[in-house]
């Protein structure tokens, strides 16, 4: 979480790439990995338990907009965008969807 926060708040960070808007892919990937790590860390119970997945989803739903909107702090030279927030959210949904598929595949019932 600290690494993600540092990267998303690094002052005046610019990414050059032949891909248009590479930051959106980076946001999606970073939040997917962050969510996956949060699930594996199992702060709210066994990793694939309903309790853990639900609470990680709530945590991610709060953190993603905080992370995006806090980039608007003057002096950081960062951009706040709803498209970035959408990419963050898509990464979260992707990670949780994979977890739900794994949960069903493994027959987790709790």
Tab-separated table of N, CA, C and O in Angstrom:
chain	number	residue	atom	x	y	z
A	1	UNK	N	0.830	-1.191	0.000
A	1	UNK	CA	0.000	0.000	0.000
A	1	UNK	C	0.874	1.255	0.000
A	1	UNK	O	0.581	2.218	-0.698
A	2	UNK	N	1.935	1.217	0.788
A	2	UNK	CA	2.846	2.363	0.842
A	2	UNK	C	3.544	2.603	-0.489
A	2	UNK	O	3.711	3.749	-0.917
A	3	UNK	N	3.931	1.525	-1.147
A	3	UNK	CA	4.580	1.624	-2.456
A	3	UNK	C	3.623	2.221	-3.489
A	3	UNK	O	3.990	3.109	-4.259
A	4	UNK	N	2.378	1.756	-3.474
A	4	UNK	CA	1.368	2.276	-4.402
A	4	UNK	C	1.137	3.757	-4.135
A	4	UNK	O	1.096	4.567	-5.065
A	5	UNK	N	1.010	4.132	-2.880
A	5	UNK	CA	0.787	5.539	-2.529
A	5	UNK	C	1.967	6.392	-3.003
A	5	UNK	O	1.771	7.468	-3.571
A	6	UNK	N	3.183	5.904	-2.766
A	6	UNK	CA	4.376	6.665	-3.181
A	6	UNK	C	4.398	6.876	-4.691
A	6	UNK	O	4.672	7.978	-5.170
A	7	UNK	N	4.090	5.823	-5.440
A	7	UNK	CA	4.118	5.953	-6.900
A	7	UNK	C	3.017	6.858	-7.434
A	7	UNK	O	3.243	7.625	-8.376
A	8	UNK	N	1.831	6.765	-6.853
A	8	UNK	CA	0.733	7.593	-7.358
A	8	UNK	C	0.832	9.044	-6.902
A	8	UNK	O	0.105	9.892	-7.410
A	9	UNK	N	1.721	9.319	-5.957
A	9	UNK	CA	1.894	10.691	-5.474
A	9	UNK	C	3.292	11.248	-5.751
A	9	UNK	O	3.639	12.308	-5.245
A	10	UNK	N	4.085	10.533	-6.545
A	10	UNK	CA	5.427	10.999	-6.869
A	10	UNK	C	5.318	12.329	-7.601
A	10	UNK	O	4.648	12.422	-8.627
A	11	UNK	N	5.960	13.374	-7.075
A	11	UNK	CA	5.806	14.703	-7.685
A	11	UNK	C	6.251	14.757	-9.150
A	11	UNK	O	7.310	14.245	-9.508
A	12	UNK	N	5.402	15.356	-9.942
A	12	UNK	CA	5.690	15.657	-11.354
A	12	UNK	C	6.115	14.434	-12.173
A	12	UNK	O	6.884	14.568	-13.125
A	13	UNK	N	5.617	13.260	-11.837
A	13	UNK	CA	5.956	12.042	-12.573
A	13	UNK	C	5.345	12.093	-13.968
A	13	UNK	O	4.162	12.378	-14.135
A	14	UNK	N	6.160	11.819	-14.973
A	14	UNK	CA	5.701	11.769	-16.351
A	14	UNK	C	6.137	10.435	-16.943
A	14	UNK	O	7.274	9.995	-16.729
A	15	UNK	N	5.273	9.818	-17.704
A	15	UNK	CA	5.571	8.527	-18.325
A	15	UNK	C	5.515	8.717	-19.834
A	15	UNK	O	4.491	9.115	-20.374
A	16	UNK	N	6.624	8.415	-20.491
A	16	UNK	CA	6.619	8.506	-21.956
A	16	UNK	C	6.472	7.090	-22.506
A	16	UNK	O	7.110	6.153	-22.035
A	17	UNK	N	5.587	6.974	-23.481
A	17	UNK	CA	5.295	5.661	-24.045
A	17	UNK	C	4.664	5.850	-25.415
A	17	UNK	O	3.987	6.849	-25.664
A	18	UNK	N	4.848	4.874	-26.294
A	18	UNK	CA	4.180	4.955	-27.597
A	18	UNK	C	2.676	4.682	-27.464
A	18	UNK	O	1.911	4.981	-28.374
A	19	UNK	N	2.260	4.136	-26.322
A	19	UNK	CA	0.845	3.856	-26.067
A	19	UNK	C	0.190	5.134	-25.555
A	19	UNK	O	0.741	5.812	-24.684
A	20	UNK	N	-0.969	5.456	-26.116
A	20	UNK	CA	-1.693	6.625	-25.634
A	20	UNK	C	-2.262	6.330	-24.248
A	20	UNK	O	-2.867	5.291	-24.034
A	21	UNK	N	-2.045	7.207	-23.309
A	21	UNK	CA	-2.520	7.111	-21.923
A	21	UNK	C	-2.069	5.828	-21.220
A	21	UNK	O	-2.871	5.048	-20.713
A	22	UNK	N	-0.763	5.572	-21.173
A	22	UNK	CA	-0.279	4.361	-20.498
A	22	UNK	C	-0.616	4.364	-19.011
A	22	UNK	O	-0.679	3.313	-18.383
A	23	UNK	N	-0.848	5.558	-18.470
A	23	UNK	CA	-1.174	5.653	-17.044
A	23	UNK	C	-2.443	4.882	-16.691
A	23	UNK	O	-2.565	4.339	-15.590
A	24	UNK	N	-3.394	4.794	-17.629
A	24	UNK	CA	-4.634	4.071	-17.343
A	24	UNK	C	-4.358	2.580	-17.166
A	24	UNK	O	-4.916	1.938	-16.268
A	25	UNK	N	-3.484	2.022	-17.989
A	25	UNK	CA	-3.104	0.616	-17.851
A	25	UNK	C	-2.335	0.390	-16.546
A	25	UNK	O	-2.485	-0.643	-15.892
A	26	UNK	N	-1.508	1.361	-16.208
A	26	UNK	CA	-0.729	1.264	-14.972
A	26	UNK	C	-1.659	1.328	-13.765
A	26	UNK	O	-1.511	0.553	-12.812
A	27	UNK	N	-2.635	2.241	-13.784
A	27	UNK	CA	-3.605	2.336	-12.685
A	27	UNK	C	-4.354	1.012	-12.517
A	27	UNK	O	-4.486	0.493	-11.412
A	28	UNK	N	-4.855	0.491	-13.620
A	28	UNK	CA	-5.605	-0.770	-13.580
A	28	UNK	C	-4.746	-1.888	-12.994
A	28	UNK	O	-5.166	-2.598	-12.073
A	29	UNK	N	-3.542	-2.034	-13.501
A	29	UNK	CA	-2.650	-3.103	-13.049
A	29	UNK	C	-2.256	-2.917	-11.585
A	29	UNK	O	-2.283	-3.874	-10.799
A	30	UNK	N	-1.904	-1.700	-11.211
A	30	UNK	CA	-1.464	-1.439	-9.841
A	30	UNK	C	-2.583	-1.723	-8.834
A	30	UNK	O	-2.342	-2.345	-7.794
A	31	UNK	N	-3.800	-1.305	-9.142
A	31	UNK	CA	-4.891	-1.536	-8.199
A	31	UNK	C	-5.349	-2.984	-8.201
A	31	UNK	O	-5.820	-3.488	-7.181
A	32	UNK	N	-5.178	-3.669	-9.307
A	32	UNK	CA	-5.460	-5.104	-9.344
A	32	UNK	C	-4.474	-5.830	-8.427
A	32	UNK	O	-4.874	-6.650	-7.584
A	33	UNK	N	-3.200	-5.526	-8.554
A	33	UNK	CA	-2.172	-6.150	-7.716
A	33	UNK	C	-2.375	-5.775	-6.250
A	33	UNK	O	-2.275	-6.621	-5.361
A	34	UNK	N	-2.654	-4.500	-5.985
A	34	UNK	CA	-2.879	-4.033	-4.611
A	34	UNK	C	-4.042	-4.797	-3.962
A	34	UNK	O	-3.943	-5.251	-2.825
A	35	UNK	N	-5.127	-4.946	-4.695
A	35	UNK	CA	-6.298	-5.648	-4.165
A	35	UNK	C	-5.969	-7.117	-3.938
A	35	UNK	O	-6.329	-7.690	-2.901
A	36	UNK	N	-5.291	-7.730	-4.894
A	36	UNK	CA	-4.897	-9.137	-4.766
A	36	UNK	C	-4.022	-9.316	-3.528
A	36	UNK	O	-4.210	-10.251	-2.753
A	37	UNK	N	-3.068	-8.420	-3.318
A	37	UNK	CA	-2.196	-8.490	-2.137
A	37	UNK	C	-2.998	-8.324	-0.849
A	37	UNK	O	-2.735	-9.001	0.148
A	38	UNK	N	-3.960	-7.430	-0.868
A	38	UNK	CA	-4.806	-7.229	0.316
A	38	UNK	C	-5.602	-8.491	0.631
A	38	UNK	O	-5.743	-8.878	1.793
A	39	UNK	N	-6.119	-9.152	-0.392
A	39	UNK	CA	-6.868	-10.397	-0.182
A	39	UNK	C	-5.942	-11.462	0.394
A	39	UNK	O	-6.284	-12.138	1.372
A	40	UNK	N	-4.765	-11.603	-0.179
A	40	UNK	CA	-3.815	-12.621	0.277
A	40	UNK	C	-3.338	-12.331	1.706
A	40	UNK	O	-3.129	-13.248	2.499
A	41	UNK	N	-3.175	-11.068	2.045
A	41	UNK	CA	-2.755	-10.704	3.401
A	41	UNK	C	-3.804	-11.120	4.434
A	41	UNK	O	-3.486	-11.298	5.602
A	42	UNK	N	-5.038	-11.270	3.982
A	42	UNK	CA	-6.143	-11.782	4.800
A	42	UNK	C	-6.323	-11.019	6.119
A	42	UNK	O	-6.345	-11.614	7.186
A	43	UNK	N	-6.490	-9.707	6.047
A	43	UNK	CA	-6.637	-8.949	7.289
A	43	UNK	C	-7.965	-9.192	8.008
A	43	UNK	O	-8.093	-8.860	9.187
A	44	UNK	N	-8.936	-9.769	7.320
A	44	UNK	CA	-10.267	-9.927	7.901
A	44	UNK	C	-10.710	-11.389	7.988
A	44	UNK	O	-11.892	-11.671	8.111
A	45	UNK	N	-9.773	-12.308	7.881
A	45	UNK	CA	-10.113	-13.726	7.939
A	45	UNK	C	-9.412	-14.475	6.826
A	45	UNK	O	-8.569	-13.918	6.132
A	46	UNK	N	-9.754	-15.756	6.644
A	46	UNK	CA	-9.121	-16.519	5.570
A	46	UNK	C	-9.243	-15.787	4.231
A	46	UNK	O	-10.257	-15.133	3.965
A	47	UNK	N	-8.208	-15.881	3.384
A	47	UNK	CA	-8.172	-15.082	2.152
A	47	UNK	C	-9.441	-15.102	1.304
A	47	UNK	O	-9.898	-14.048	0.873
A	48	UNK	N	-10.004	-16.264	1.050
A	48	UNK	CA	-11.170	-16.341	0.169
A	48	UNK	C	-12.494	-16.372	0.927
A	48	UNK	O	-13.539	-16.631	0.326
A	49	UNK	N	-12.461	-16.061	2.217
A	49	UNK	CA	-13.712	-16.028	2.981
A	49	UNK	C	-14.560	-14.843	2.538
A	49	UNK	O	-14.046	-13.817	2.076
A	50	UNK	N	-15.848	-14.991	2.665
A	50	UNK	CA	-16.763	-13.904	2.286
A	50	UNK	C	-16.451	-12.645	3.083
A	50	UNK	O	-16.475	-11.534	2.547
A	51	UNK	N	-16.151	-12.821	4.365
A	51	UNK	CA	-15.846	-11.669	5.227
A	51	UNK	C	-14.618	-10.920	4.709
A	51	UNK	O	-14.628	-9.696	4.587
A	52	UNK	N	-13.534	-11.643	4.408
A	52	UNK	CA	-12.318	-10.999	3.929
A	52	UNK	C	-12.546	-10.304	2.597
A	52	UNK	O	-12.165	-9.141	2.419
A	53	UNK	N	-13.185	-10.986	1.658
A	53	UNK	CA	-13.403	-10.389	0.333
A	53	UNK	C	-14.298	-9.163	0.407
A	53	UNK	O	-14.035	-8.147	-0.247
A	54	UNK	N	-15.344	-9.242	1.219
A	54	UNK	CA	-16.255	-8.104	1.356
A	54	UNK	C	-15.555	-6.898	1.960
A	54	UNK	O	-15.676	-5.778	1.461
A	55	UNK	N	-14.805	-7.146	2.997
A	55	UNK	CA	-14.136	-6.021	3.668
A	55	UNK	C	-12.977	-5.459	2.857
A	55	UNK	O	-12.736	-4.255	2.879
A	56	UNK	N	-12.270	-6.316	2.148
A	56	UNK	CA	-11.223	-5.807	1.248
A	56	UNK	C	-11.866	-4.974	0.147
A	56	UNK	O	-11.347	-3.916	-0.228
A	57	UNK	N	-13.009	-5.407	-0.365
A	57	UNK	CA	-13.720	-4.635	-1.390
A	57	UNK	C	-14.110	-3.259	-0.851
A	57	UNK	O	-13.946	-2.245	-1.544
A	58	UNK	N	-14.601	-3.215	0.382
A	58	UNK	CA	-14.973	-1.931	0.996
A	58	UNK	C	-13.743	-1.054	1.207
A	58	UNK	O	-13.773	0.152	0.927
A	59	UNK	N	-12.664	-1.653	1.687
A	59	UNK	CA	-11.414	-0.920	1.886
A	59	UNK	C	-10.924	-0.336	0.563
A	59	UNK	O	-10.563	0.842	0.476
A	60	UNK	N	-10.943	-1.144	-0.482
A	60	UNK	CA	-10.496	-0.687	-1.797
A	60	UNK	C	-11.409	0.410	-2.348
A	60	UNK	O	-10.939	1.368	-2.965
A	61	UNK	N	-12.716	0.271	-2.092
A	61	UNK	CA	-13.686	1.270	-2.567
A	61	UNK	C	-13.476	2.620	-1.890
A	61	UNK	O	-13.785	3.663	-2.464
A	62	UNK	N	-12.945	2.609	-0.686
A	62	UNK	CA	-12.642	3.860	0.022
A	62	UNK	C	-11.266	4.378	-0.403
A	62	UNK	O	-11.081	5.578	-0.622
A	63	UNK	N	-10.305	3.466	-0.518
A	63	UNK	CA	-8.936	3.894	-0.803
A	63	UNK	C	-8.769	4.449	-2.222
A	63	UNK	O	-8.047	5.438	-2.415
A	64	UNK	N	-9.391	3.824	-3.205
A	64	UNK	CA	-9.188	4.248	-4.599
A	64	UNK	C	-9.527	5.731	-4.809
A	64	UNK	O	-8.708	6.467	-5.377
A	65	UNK	N	-10.711	6.210	-4.364
A	65	UNK	CA	-10.968	7.644	-4.565
A	65	UNK	C	-10.066	8.533	-3.704
A	65	UNK	O	-9.641	9.595	-4.151
A	66	UNK	N	-9.744	8.068	-2.489
A	66	UNK	CA	-8.811	8.841	-1.659
A	66	UNK	C	-7.481	9.005	-2.387
A	66	UNK	O	-6.931	10.106	-2.463
A	67	UNK	N	-6.970	7.912	-2.925
A	67	UNK	CA	-5.697	7.943	-3.626
A	67	UNK	C	-5.756	8.887	-4.824
A	67	UNK	O	-4.855	9.696	-5.026
A	68	UNK	N	-6.818	8.793	-5.585
A	68	UNK	CA	-6.926	9.627	-6.790
A	68	UNK	C	-7.088	11.104	-6.442
A	68	UNK	O	-6.376	11.954	-6.978
A	69	UNK	N	-8.007	11.423	-5.548
A	69	UNK	CA	-8.279	12.835	-5.260
A	69	UNK	C	-7.158	13.499	-4.462
A	69	UNK	O	-6.942	14.696	-4.583
A	70	UNK	N	-6.412	12.723	-3.689
A	70	UNK	CA	-5.299	13.307	-2.940
A	70	UNK	C	-4.129	13.661	-3.859
A	70	UNK	O	-3.219	14.389	-3.446
A	71	UNK	N	-4.152	13.202	-5.092
A	71	UNK	CA	-3.121	13.595	-6.049
A	71	UNK	C	-3.268	15.068	-6.454
A	71	UNK	O	-2.368	15.639	-7.068
A	72	UNK	N	-4.388	15.658	-6.098
A	72	UNK	CA	-4.617	17.069	-6.399
A	72	UNK	C	-3.974	18.018	-5.396
A	72	UNK	O	-4.148	19.232	-5.489
A	73	UNK	N	-3.218	17.482	-4.446
A	73	UNK	CA	-2.536	18.334	-3.460
A	73	UNK	C	-1.612	19.294	-4.214
A	73	UNK	O	-0.793	18.856	-5.036
A	74	UNK	N	-1.743	20.582	-3.947
A	74	UNK	CA	-0.890	21.561	-4.636
A	74	UNK	C	0.599	21.236	-4.446
A	74	UNK	O	1.025	20.829	-3.377
A	75	UNK	N	1.353	21.398	-5.503
A	75	UNK	CA	2.783	21.155	-5.449
A	75	UNK	C	3.188	19.780	-5.961
A	75	UNK	O	4.348	19.573	-6.296
A	76	UNK	N	2.260	18.843	-6.002
A	76	UNK	CA	2.605	17.509	-6.496
A	76	UNK	C	2.713	17.475	-8.014
A	76	UNK	O	3.389	16.624	-8.570
A	77	UNK	N	2.009	18.385	-8.665
A	77	UNK	CA	2.036	18.420	-10.113
A	77	UNK	C	1.392	17.196	-10.735
A	77	UNK	O	1.754	16.786	-11.834
A	78	UNK	N	0.449	16.613	-10.018
A	78	UNK	CA	-0.245	15.422	-10.510
A	78	UNK	C	-1.633	15.823	-10.991
A	78	UNK	O	-2.159	16.885	-10.651
A	79	UNK	N	-2.242	14.956	-11.783
A	79	UNK	CA	-3.562	15.210	-12.336
A	79	UNK	C	-4.578	14.305	-11.673
A	79	UNK	O	-4.335	13.116	-11.502
A	80	UNK	N	-5.704	14.875	-11.310
A	80	UNK	CA	-6.819	14.102	-10.774
A	80	UNK	C	-7.793	13.871	-11.925
A	80	UNK	O	-8.155	14.808	-12.624
A	81	UNK	N	-8.179	12.620	-12.131
A	81	UNK	CA	-9.082	12.344	-13.240
A	81	UNK	C	-10.041	11.211	-12.939
A	81	UNK	O	-9.659	10.220	-12.312
A	82	UNK	N	-11.263	11.380	-13.393
A	82	UNK	CA	-12.248	10.311	-13.216
A	82	UNK	C	-11.896	9.086	-14.042
A	82	UNK	O	-12.236	7.969	-13.663
A	83	UNK	N	-11.183	9.289	-15.159
A	83	UNK	CA	-10.750	8.136	-15.950
A	83	UNK	C	-9.718	7.312	-15.180
A	83	UNK	O	-9.727	6.080	-15.238
A	84	UNK	N	-8.859	7.983	-14.425
A	84	UNK	CA	-7.906	7.261	-13.572
A	84	UNK	C	-8.643	6.489	-12.480
A	84	UNK	O	-8.316	5.338	-12.196
A	85	UNK	N	-9.628	7.127	-11.879
A	85	UNK	CA	-10.423	6.462	-10.841
A	85	UNK	C	-11.163	5.263	-11.421
A	85	UNK	O	-11.255	4.208	-10.781
A	86	UNK	N	-11.658	5.388	-12.638
A	86	UNK	CA	-12.330	4.268	-13.297
A	86	UNK	C	-11.346	3.118	-13.532
A	86	UNK	O	-11.692	1.948	-13.337
A	87	UNK	N	-10.123	3.431	-13.927
A	87	UNK	CA	-9.106	2.398	-14.125
A	87	UNK	C	-8.760	1.727	-12.795
A	87	UNK	O	-8.613	0.503	-12.727
A	88	UNK	N	-8.649	2.526	-11.735
A	88	UNK	CA	-8.417	1.975	-10.393
A	88	UNK	C	-9.532	0.982	-10.049
A	88	UNK	O	-9.281	-0.138	-9.602
A	89	UNK	N	-10.751	1.419	-10.255
A	89	UNK	CA	-11.922	0.604	-9.913
A	89	UNK	C	-11.980	-0.669	-10.742
A	89	UNK	O	-12.311	-1.740	-10.222
A	90	UNK	N	-11.632	-0.562	-12.003
A	90	UNK	CA	-11.626	-1.746	-12.867
A	90	UNK	C	-10.581	-2.757	-12.386
A	90	UNK	O	-10.832	-3.970	-12.387
A	91	UNK	N	-9.442	-2.277	-11.945
A	91	UNK	CA	-8.416	-3.159	-11.393
A	91	UNK	C	-8.897	-3.874	-10.148
A	91	UNK	O	-8.652	-5.072	-9.956
A	92	UNK	N	-9.614	-3.152	-9.296
A	92	UNK	CA	-10.179	-3.736	-8.069
A	92	UNK	C	-11.202	-4.802	-8.433
A	92	UNK	O	-11.186	-5.914	-7.894
A	93	UNK	N	-12.094	-4.474	-9.351
A	93	UNK	CA	-13.142	-5.419	-9.768
A	93	UNK	C	-12.516	-6.664	-10.403
A	93	UNK	O	-12.961	-7.788	-10.144
A	94	UNK	N	-11.486	-6.484	-11.201
A	94	UNK	CA	-10.818	-7.620	-11.835
A	94	UNK	C	-10.223	-8.554	-10.783
A	94	UNK	O	-10.432	-9.773	-10.830
A	95	UNK	N	-9.506	-8.002	-9.820
A	95	UNK	CA	-8.897	-8.828	-8.772
A	95	UNK	C	-9.962	-9.560	-7.960
A	95	UNK	O	-9.832	-10.763	-7.687
A	96	UNK	N	-11.018	-8.853	-7.579
A	96	UNK	CA	-12.066	-9.486	-6.779
A	96	UNK	C	-12.829	-10.531	-7.588
A	96	UNK	O	-13.241	-11.562	-7.043
A	97	UNK	N	-12.989	-10.298	-8.872
A	97	UNK	CA	-13.658	-11.288	-9.733
A	97	UNK	C	-12.848	-12.576	-9.797
A	97	UNK	O	-13.401	-13.679	-9.715
A	98	UNK	N	-11.551	-12.445	-9.938
A	98	UNK	CA	-10.680	-13.620	-9.936
A	98	UNK	C	-10.794	-14.356	-8.606
A	98	UNK	O	-10.871	-15.589	-8.569
A	99	UNK	N	-10.837	-13.602	-7.512
A	99	UNK	CA	-10.979	-14.213	-6.185
A	99	UNK	C	-12.303	-14.956	-6.060
A	99	UNK	O	-12.355	-16.058	-5.477
A	100	UNK	N	-13.363	-14.387	-6.578
A	100	UNK	CA	-14.669	-15.059	-6.515
A	100	UNK	C	-14.673	-16.332	-7.356
A	100	UNK	O	-15.271	-17.343	-6.956
A	101	UNK	N	-14.013	-16.302	-8.493
A	101	UNK	CA	-13.902	-17.507	-9.322
A	101	UNK	C	-13.107	-18.579	-8.573
A	101	UNK	O	-13.507	-19.745	-8.525
A	102	UNK	N	-11.991	-18.175	-7.955
A	102	UNK	CA	-11.191	-19.118	-7.170
A	102	UNK	C	-11.986	-19.668	-5.988
A	102	UNK	O	-11.900	-20.848	-5.666
A	103	UNK	N	-12.752	-18.805	-5.364
A	103	UNK	CA	-13.580	-19.210	-4.221
A	103	UNK	C	-14.573	-20.302	-4.649
A	103	UNK	O	-14.713	-21.318	-3.982
A	104	UNK	N	-15.223	-20.093	-5.766
A	104	UNK	CA	-16.189	-21.074	-6.266
A	104	UNK	C	-15.484	-22.363	-6.684
A	104	UNK	O	-15.924	-23.462	-6.372
A	105	UNK	N	-14.369	-22.223	-7.394
A	105	UNK	CA	-13.606	-23.369	-7.881
A	105	UNK	C	-13.097	-24.235	-6.734
A	105	UNK	O	-13.105	-25.451	-6.814
A	106	UNK	N	-12.684	-23.582	-5.640
A	106	UNK	CA	-12.172	-24.321	-4.476
A	106	UNK	C	-13.275	-24.779	-3.535
A	106	UNK	O	-13.009	-25.440	-2.558
A	107	UNK	N	-14.501	-24.369	-3.799
A	107	UNK	CA	-15.633	-24.802	-2.976
A	107	UNK	C	-15.676	-24.181	-1.595
A	107	UNK	O	-16.182	-24.792	-0.649
A	108	UNK	N	-15.178	-22.955	-1.461
A	108	UNK	CA	-15.200	-22.260	-0.172
A	108	UNK	C	-16.633	-21.899	0.158
A	108	UNK	O	-17.343	-21.316	-0.652
A	109	UNK	N	-17.080	-22.244	1.367
A	109	UNK	CA	-18.477	-22.029	1.745
A	109	UNK	C	-18.659	-21.014	2.870
A	109	UNK	O	-19.772	-20.674	3.206
A	110	UNK	N	-17.593	-20.572	3.501
A	110	UNK	CA	-17.749	-19.659	4.648
A	110	UNK	C	-17.955	-18.240	4.219
A	110	UNK	O	-17.603	-17.767	3.254
